[in-house]
CSV table of C-alpha atoms and ligand atoms in Angstrom, one decimal:
chain,number,residue,atom,x,y,z
P,216,MET,CA,147.6,110.6,110.0
P,217,ASN,CA,150.9,112.5,110.1
P,218,ARG,CA,151.0,116.1,111.3
P,219,THR,CA,153.8,118.6,111.9
P,220,ARG,CA,155.0,118.3,115.5
P,221,ALA,CA,158.1,119.4,117.5
P,222,GLN,CA,160.6,116.7,118.4
P,223,LEU,CA,163.2,117.1,121.1
P,224,ALA,CA,166.5,116.6,119.2
P,225,GLY,CA,169.2,117.5,121.8
P,226,VAL,CA,169.8,118.9,125.3
P,227,GLY,CA,172.8,120.8,126.7
P,228,THR,CA,173.7,122.6,129.9
P,229,TYR,CA,176.1,125.0,131.5
P,230,LEU,CA,176.9,125.4,135.2
P,231,PRO,CA,179.2,128.0,136.6
P,232,GLU,CA,182.5,126.8,137.8
P,233,ASN,CA,182.2,128.2,141.3
P,234,LEU,CA,180.4,125.6,143.5
P,235,VAL,CA,179.3,127.0,146.9
P,236,THR,CA,178.1,124.6,149.7
P,237,ASN,CA,175.7,125.5,152.5
P,238,ASP,CA,178.6,125.5,155.0
P,239,GLU,CA,180.4,128.0,152.9
P,240,LEU,CA,177.4,130.3,152.8
P,241,ALA,CA,177.0,129.9,156.6
P,242,LYS,CA,180.4,131.5,157.0
P,243,THR,CA,179.0,134.9,156.0
P,244,ILE,CA,175.2,134.5,156.4
P,245,ASP,CA,173.3,133.7,159.6
P,246,THR,CA,172.2,130.3,158.4
P,247,SER,CA,173.2,126.6,158.7
P,248,ASP,CA,173.6,123.6,156.4
P,249,ALA,CA,171.0,121.8,158.6
P,250,TRP,CA,168.3,124.5,158.2
P,251,ILE,CA,168.8,124.8,154.4
P,252,ARG,CA,168.8,121.0,153.9
P,253,GLU,CA,165.8,120.4,156.1
P,254,ARG,CA,163.6,123.1,154.7
P,255,THR,CA,164.6,122.8,151.0
P,256,GLY,CA,166.8,119.8,150.3
P,257,ILE,CA,169.5,122.1,148.9
P,258,ARG,CA,173.2,121.1,149.6
P,259,GLN,CA,175.0,123.4,147.2
P,260,ARG,CA,174.6,125.8,144.3
P,261,HIS,CA,176.7,127.1,141.4
P,262,LEU,CA,177.3,130.9,141.4
P,263,ALA,CA,178.4,132.8,138.4
P,264,GLN,CA,181.6,134.8,138.1
P,265,PRO,CA,181.6,138.0,136.2
P,266,HIS,CA,182.4,136.4,132.8
P,267,GLU,CA,179.6,133.9,133.2
P,268,THR,CA,176.8,136.2,131.9
P,269,CYS,CA,173.3,135.0,130.9
P,270,ALA,CA,174.4,135.1,127.2
P,271,PHE,CA,177.6,133.3,127.9
P,272,MET,CA,175.9,130.4,129.8
P,273,ALA,CA,173.0,130.2,127.3
P,274,THR,CA,175.4,130.0,124.4
P,275,ARG,CA,177.5,127.2,126.0
P,276,ALA,CA,174.4,125.2,126.8
P,277,ALA,CA,173.0,125.8,123.3
P,278,GLU,CA,176.3,124.7,121.6
P,279,ILE,CA,176.1,121.4,123.4
P,280,ALA,CA,172.4,120.9,122.5
P,281,LEU,CA,173.1,121.7,118.8
P,282,ALA,CA,176.0,119.3,118.7
P,283,ARG,CA,173.9,116.5,120.2
P,284,ALA,CA,171.1,117.2,117.9
P,285,GLY,CA,173.4,117.2,114.9
P,286,ILE,CA,171.8,120.3,113.6
P,287,PRO,CA,174.0,123.2,112.2
P,288,ALA,CA,173.3,126.6,113.9
P,289,ALA,CA,172.3,128.1,110.5
P,290,GLU,CA,169.3,125.7,110.4
P,291,ILE,CA,167.9,127.2,113.7
P,292,GLY,CA,165.0,129.5,112.8
P,293,ALA,CA,164.3,130.8,116.3
P,294,VAL,CA,166.1,131.3,119.6
P,295,ILE,CA,163.7,131.7,122.5
P,296,LEU,CA,165.5,132.5,125.8
P,297,ALA,CA,163.5,132.3,129.0
P,298,THR,CA,165.2,134.4,131.6
P,299,ALA,CA,164.4,136.9,134.4
P,300,THR,CA,168.1,138.0,134.5
P,301,PRO,CA,169.0,139.1,131.0
P,302,ASP,CA,172.3,140.8,130.5
P,303,GLN,CA,170.7,144.1,129.3
P,304,ALA,CA,167.2,145.5,129.1
P,305,PHE,CA,167.7,145.3,125.3
P,306,PRO,CA,168.8,144.0,123.0
P,307,ALA,CA,167.3,140.7,124.1
P,308,THR,CA,170.0,138.3,125.4
P,309,ALA,CA,168.7,135.8,122.9
P,310,THR,CA,170.0,138.0,120.1
P,311,ARG,CA,173.5,137.9,121.7
P,312,VAL,CA,173.2,134.1,121.6
P,313,GLN,CA,172.1,134.3,118.0
P,314,ALA,CA,175.2,136.3,117.1
P,315,ALA,CA,177.5,134.0,119.0
P,316,LEU,CA,176.0,130.8,117.4
P,317,GLY,CA,175.2,132.1,113.9
P,318,THR,CA,171.5,131.0,113.9
P,319,SER,CA,169.0,132.2,111.3
P,320,GLY,CA,165.5,133.7,111.7
P,321,PHE,CA,164.8,135.6,114.9
P,322,ALA,CA,165.6,135.6,118.6
P,323,PHE,CA,163.8,137.0,121.6
P,324,ASP,CA,163.7,136.7,125.4
P,325,LEU,CA,160.7,135.5,127.3
P,326,SER,CA,159.9,136.6,130.8
P,327,ALA,CA,157.9,134.2,132.9
P,328,ALA,CA,160.2,133.7,135.9
P,329,CYS,CA,160.6,130.1,137.0
P,330,ALA,CA,157.9,128.9,134.6
P,331,GLY,CA,159.8,130.5,131.7
P,332,PHE,CA,161.2,127.3,130.2
P,333,VAL,CA,157.7,125.7,130.0
P,334,TYR,CA,156.4,128.9,128.5
P,335,ALA,CA,159.2,129.0,125.9
P,336,LEU,CA,158.5,125.4,125.0
P,337,GLY,CA,154.8,126.4,124.5
P,338,VAL,CA,155.7,129.3,122.1
P,339,ALA,CA,158.3,127.2,120.1
P,340,ASP,CA,155.8,124.3,119.8
P,341,ALA,CA,153.1,126.6,118.4
P,342,MET,CA,155.6,128.1,115.9
P,343,ILE,CA,156.6,124.6,114.8
P,344,ARG,CA,153.1,123.3,114.5
P,345,THR,CA,152.0,126.2,112.4
P,346,GLY,CA,155.1,125.9,110.1
P,347,GLN,CA,156.6,129.3,111.1
P,348,VAL,CA,159.8,127.6,112.2
P,349,ARG,CA,161.4,124.2,111.4
P,350,ALA,CA,164.0,124.1,114.2
P,351,ALA,CA,164.2,126.2,117.4
P,352,LEU,CA,166.5,126.6,120.3
P,353,VAL,CA,164.6,126.8,123.6
P,354,ILE,CA,166.9,128.0,126.5
P,355,GLY,CA,166.5,128.7,130.2
P,356,ALA,CA,169.4,130.7,131.5
P,357,GLU,CA,169.6,132.6,134.8
P,358,VAL,CA,172.1,134.6,137.0
P,359,TYR,CA,169.9,135.0,140.1
P,360,SER,CA,173.0,135.7,142.2
P,361,ARG,CA,172.9,139.2,140.7
P,362,ILE,CA,169.4,139.9,141.9
P,363,LEU,CA,169.5,138.3,145.4
P,364,ASN,CA,169.5,140.4,148.5
P,365,TRP,CA,172.5,138.8,150.3
P,366,ASP,CA,171.2,140.3,153.6
P,367,ASP,CA,168.0,138.3,153.4
P,368,ARG,CA,168.7,134.8,154.5
P,369,GLY,CA,165.2,133.8,153.8
P,370,THR,CA,165.9,134.0,150.0
P,371,CYS,CA,169.6,134.3,149.2
P,372,VAL,CA,170.3,130.6,150.2
P,373,LEU,CA,167.7,129.2,147.9
P,374,PHE,CA,168.9,130.1,144.4
P,375,GLY,CA,171.7,129.2,142.0
P,376,ASP,CA,172.9,130.1,138.5
P,377,GLY,CA,173.0,128.0,135.3
P,378,ALA,CA,171.6,127.4,131.9
P,379,GLY,CA,169.9,124.5,130.0
P,380,ALA,CA,169.0,124.3,126.3
P,381,VAL,CA,167.0,122.1,124.0
P,382,VAL,CA,166.8,121.9,120.3
P,383,LEU,CA,163.3,121.3,118.9
P,384,ARG,CA,162.9,120.1,115.3
P,385,ALA,CA,159.8,119.8,113.1
P,386,ALA,CA,158.8,116.3,112.0
P,387,GLU,CA,155.8,114.9,110.2
P,388,VAL,CA,154.7,112.2,112.6
P,389,ASP,CA,151.8,110.2,113.8
P,390,GLU,CA,150.4,110.3,117.4
P,391,ALA,CA,152.6,107.6,118.8
P,392,ALA,CA,155.9,109.0,117.6
P,393,PRO,CA,158.3,111.0,119.8
P,394,GLN,CA,157.0,114.6,120.0
P,395,LEU,CA,156.0,117.5,122.3
P,396,LEU,CA,152.4,116.4,122.9
P,397,SER,CA,151.1,119.4,124.7
P,398,THR,CA,151.8,122.6,126.7
P,399,HIS,CA,149.4,124.3,129.0
P,400,LEU,CA,150.2,127.8,130.3
P,401,HIS,CA,148.6,129.9,133.1
P,402,SER,CA,149.2,133.1,135.0
P,403,ASP,CA,147.4,135.0,137.8
P,404,GLY,CA,148.6,138.6,137.9
P,405,ALA,CA,146.7,139.2,141.1
P,406,LEU,CA,149.4,137.2,142.9
P,407,GLY,CA,152.3,139.3,141.5
P,408,ASP,CA,153.3,140.6,144.9
P,409,ILE,CA,154.2,137.3,146.6
P,410,LEU,CA,157.3,136.8,144.4
P,411,TYR,CA,158.8,139.7,142.5
P,412,VAL,CA,161.9,141.8,141.9
P,413,ASP,CA,161.7,145.3,143.4
P,414,GLY,CA,163.4,147.2,140.7
P,415,ALA,CA,163.5,148.0,137.0
P,416,VAL,CA,166.0,149.5,134.5
P,417,GLY,CA,166.4,153.2,135.3
P,418,ARG,CA,164.8,153.0,138.8
P,419,ARG,CA,167.8,154.0,140.9
P,420,ASP,CA,165.5,154.4,143.9
P,421,LEU,CA,164.8,150.6,144.0
P,422,PRO,CA,167.5,148.0,144.6
P,423,GLY,CA,166.3,145.4,142.1
P,424,HIS,CA,166.3,142.5,144.6
P,425,LEU,CA,164.2,139.4,144.6
P,426,VAL,CA,161.5,139.5,147.3
P,427,MET,CA,159.5,136.4,148.2
P,428,ASN,CA,156.7,135.5,150.6
P,429,GLY,CA,158.0,131.9,150.8
P,430,ARG,CA,155.0,130.4,152.7
P,431,GLU,CA,152.5,131.8,150.3
P,432,VAL,CA,154.4,130.7,147.2
P,433,PHE,CA,154.8,127.3,148.7
P,434,ARG,CA,151.0,127.0,149.2
P,435,HIS,CA,150.2,128.0,145.7
P,436,ALA,CA,153.1,125.9,144.2
P,437,VAL,CA,151.7,122.6,145.3
P,438,ALA,CA,148.1,123.4,144.4
P,439,ARG,CA,148.7,125.0,141.0
P,440,MET,CA,151.3,122.5,139.8
P,441,SER,CA,149.0,119.6,140.8
P,442,ASP,CA,146.2,121.2,138.9
P,443,ALA,CA,148.4,121.7,135.8
P,444,ILE,CA,149.4,118.0,135.9
P,445,ASP,CA,145.8,116.9,136.0
P,446,GLU,CA,145.0,119.2,133.1
P,447,ALA,CA,147.9,117.8,131.0
P,448,LEU,CA,146.8,114.2,131.7
P,449,ALA,CA,143.2,114.8,130.8
P,450,ALA,CA,144.0,116.8,127.6
P,451,ASN,CA,146.2,113.9,126.4
P,452,ASN,CA,143.9,111.1,127.6
P,453,VAL,CA,146.7,109.5,129.6
P,454,THR,CA,146.7,108.4,133.2
P,455,ARG,CA,149.2,108.9,136.1
P,456,ALA,CA,150.4,105.4,135.5
P,457,ASP,CA,151.5,106.3,131.9
P,458,ILE,CA,154.0,108.9,133.1
P,459,ASP,CA,157.6,107.6,133.2
P,460,TRP,CA,159.2,110.7,134.6
P,461,LEU,CA,158.1,113.8,136.4
P,462,ILE,CA,160.5,116.7,135.8
P,463,PRO,CA,159.3,119.5,138.1
P,464,HIS,CA,160.7,123.0,138.6
P,465,GLN,CA,163.4,122.6,141.2
P,466,ALA,CA,162.6,125.1,144.0
P,467,ASN,CA,162.2,122.9,147.1
P,468,ARG,CA,162.5,119.2,147.8
P,469,ARG,CA,159.3,119.3,149.9
P,470,ILE,CA,157.3,120.7,147.1
P,471,ILE,CA,158.7,118.2,144.6
P,472,ASP,CA,158.0,115.3,147.0
P,473,GLY,CA,154.4,116.6,147.6
P,474,ILE,CA,153.6,116.7,143.9
P,475,GLY,CA,155.3,113.3,143.2
P,476,LYS,CA,153.3,111.7,146.0
P,477,ARG,CA,150.0,113.1,144.7
P,478,LEU,CA,150.8,111.7,141.3
P,479,GLY,CA,151.5,108.3,142.9
P,480,LEU,CA,155.0,108.3,141.4
P,481,GLY,CA,157.9,106.5,143.2
P,482,GLU,CA,161.1,108.5,144.1
P,483,GLY,CA,162.7,106.8,141.2
P,484,GLN,CA,160.4,108.5,138.7
P,485,VAL,CA,160.8,112.1,139.8
P,486,VAL,CA,163.9,113.9,138.7
P,487,VAL,CA,165.5,115.9,141.5
P,488,THR,CA,168.5,118.2,141.1
P,489,VAL,CA,167.6,120.9,143.6
P,490,ASP,CA,170.1,119.3,146.0
P,491,ARG,CA,173.0,120.1,143.5
P,492,HIS,CA,171.8,123.2,141.7
P,493,ALA,CA,169.4,124.9,144.1
P,494,ASN,CA,166.6,126.9,142.4
P,495,THR,CA,167.9,128.1,139.0
P,496,SER,CA,164.5,129.4,138.0
P,497,ALA,CA,163.9,129.1,134.2
P,498,ALA,CA,167.0,126.9,133.9
P,499,SER,CA,166.0,124.3,136.5
P,500,ILE,CA,163.9,122.1,134.3
P,501,PRO,CA,166.3,121.8,131.3
P,502,LEU,CA,169.1,121.3,133.8
P,503,ALA,CA,167.2,118.5,135.5
P,504,MET,CA,166.0,116.9,132.3
P,505,ALA,CA,169.6,116.9,130.8
P,506,ALA,CA,171.0,115.4,134.0
P,507,ALA,CA,168.6,112.4,133.8
P,508,ILE,CA,169.1,111.9,130.1
P,509,GLU,CA,172.9,112.1,130.4
P,510,ASP,CA,173.1,109.5,133.2
P,511,GLY,CA,170.8,107.1,131.3
P,512,ARG,CA,167.8,107.2,133.6
P,513,ILE,CA,165.5,108.8,131.0
P,514,LYS,CA,165.3,106.7,127.8
P,515,PRO,CA,164.0,107.3,124.3
P,516,GLY,CA,160.3,106.6,124.0
P,517,GLN,CA,159.5,107.5,127.6
P,518,LEU,CA,156.8,109.9,128.6
P,519,LEU,CA,158.0,113.0,130.4
P,520,LEU,CA,155.8,115.5,132.3
P,521,LEU,CA,157.3,118.9,133.0
P,522,VAL,CA,155.7,121.2,135.4
P,523,ALA,CA,156.7,124.6,136.8
P,524,LEU,CA,155.5,127.6,138.8
P,525,GLY,CA,157.1,131.0,139.3
P,526,GLY,CA,156.7,134.7,139.9
P,527,GLY,CA,153.7,136.3,138.3
P,528,LEU,CA,152.3,133.9,139.3
P,529,THR,CA,153.0,131.9,136.2
P,530,TRP,CA,152.7,128.2,135.9
P,531,GLY,CA,152.2,125.4,133.4
P,532,SER,CA,153.1,122.0,132.0
P,533,ALA,CA,154.6,120.2,129.0
P,534,LEU,CA,154.1,116.6,128.1
P,535,ILE,CA,156.8,115.1,125.9
P,536,ARG,CA,157.2,111.7,124.3
P,537,LEU,CA,161.0,111.5,124.0
Y,651,UT7,O1,160.9,129.3,142.3
Y,651,UT7,C1,159.7,129.9,142.5
Y,651,UT7,C2,159.0,129.2,143.5
Y,651,UT7,N1,159.5,129.3,144.8
Y,651,UT7,C3,159.2,128.4,145.7
Y,651,UT7,O2,158.5,127.5,145.4
Y,651,UT7,C4,159.6,128.6,147.1
Y,651,UT7,C5,158.5,128.2,148.0
Y,651,UT7,N2,158.8,128.4,149.5
Y,651,UT7,C6,159.7,127.7,150.2
Y,651,UT7,O3,160.3,126.8,149.6
Y,651,UT7,C7,159.7,127.8,151.7
Y,651,UT7,O4,158.7,128.7,152.1
Y,651,UT7,C8,161.1,128.4,152.1
Y,651,UT7,C9,162.2,127.4,152.0
Y,651,UT7,C10,161.4,129.7,151.4
Y,651,UT7,C11,161.0,128.8,153.6
Y,651,UT7,O5,160.6,127.7,154.4
Y,651,UT7,P1,159.6,127.8,155.6
Y,651,UT7,O6,159.4,126.5,156.2
Y,651,UT7,O7,158.3,128.4,154.9
Y,651,UT7,O8,160.3,128.8,156.6
Y,651,UT7,P2,159.9,130.3,157.0
Y,651,UT7,O9,160.2,131.3,155.9
Y,651,UT7,O10,158.6,130.3,157.6
Y,651,UT7,O11,160.9,130.5,158.2
Y,651,UT7,C12,161.0,129.7,159.3
Y,651,UT7,C13,162.0,130.2,160.3
Y,651,UT7,C14,162.0,131.7,160.6
Y,651,UT7,O12,162.3,131.8,162.0
Y,651,UT7,P3,161.2,132.0,163.1
Y,651,UT7,O13,160.5,133.3,162.7
Y,651,UT7,O14,160.4,130.8,163.0
Y,651,UT7,O15,162.0,132.2,164.3
Y,651,UT7,C15,163.0,132.3,159.8
Y,651,UT7,O16,163.6,133.5,160.3
Y,651,UT7,O17,163.3,130.0,159.7
Y,651,UT7,C16,164.1,131.2,159.7
Y,651,UT7,N3,164.9,131.3,158.5
Y,651,UT7,C17,166.2,130.8,158.5
Y,651,UT7,N4,166.9,130.2,159.4
Y,651,UT7,C18,168.2,129.8,159.1
Y,651,UT7,C19,164.6,131.8,157.3
Y,651,UT7,N5,165.6,131.6,156.5
Y,651,UT7,C20,166.6,131.0,157.2
Y,651,UT7,C21,167.9,130.6,156.9
Y,651,UT7,N6,168.7,130.0,157.8
Y,651,UT7,N7,168.4,130.7,155.6
């Protein structure tokens, strides 16, 4: 029986031009390439220049996704932009993207930190399933370089800037067809103080910097993302062996390897871009997915499992038949 489901029609990315290696960071920060690589797997990150705002990067990524999907901007009914680093408190950066692209319908930002892209997929999927929207742009775009405390070596070396976008399109399909099969979203506000930004618009007494208890986040990341994976598999009646690709949030190579190992996946089935992009928060999953689609590793018809965890804590999964 055919039902209305969301299909992934195109992906696009934008990375800032300025590429900064660990060695370059070590010139001004008390750190080393060896420490950063060993603890995180990160080799380099892209850092935005002033013109590379959240809206700018999101728009560039979305333009590419639209062109690849072959869908005119006017047919997009919703722009959902996952970001923790919007250009302004309001209007939503997504509305700036709407204006730049000429999309229809409505546009809004979604705040779920590093789990933002999976959350945005969940919202768009629900809107498509219920017939509210026929095509949506789901974007993750971040400029974390603007909220980092560059005097805190424990966090400032970990993050990068960038944007990734996907076009979702409604289709009347059966269970075996390409589609977004499920999303599962979670949060636990009691853990809000292990990863947060110490500021808000109008709070001149607070610097607005990212603060993280890395060890605590690490501990929760492996456990919660593993649980989210089990939940997605059980809900869809699929096994670990059915998964072609795991596309996890790119925060730390050790976390990614831990989850991949637990799933029984070989290195060749886990997409890793943390070495090139560092942690780009809500942009990390679409950036990783696009990289593996563009280089031909991920192929049409394959089963992709996306999983993320971020400040909130927020976490969740998405299972996609491409
Ligand atoms: O995206 C949201 C999710 N975020 C995450 O998943 C991040 C999860 N956490 C992590 O990835 C890891 O906890 C970190 C990479 C952040 C840190 O790794 P760690 O193994 O937990 O190191 P640590 O923070 O316990 O620090 C170990 C040592 C300390 O020195 P002492 O006290 O042992 O002498 C730090 O001062 O490493 C030192 N250190 C550094 N040394 C050189 C901390 N940062 C640096 C640095 N360069 N950049």
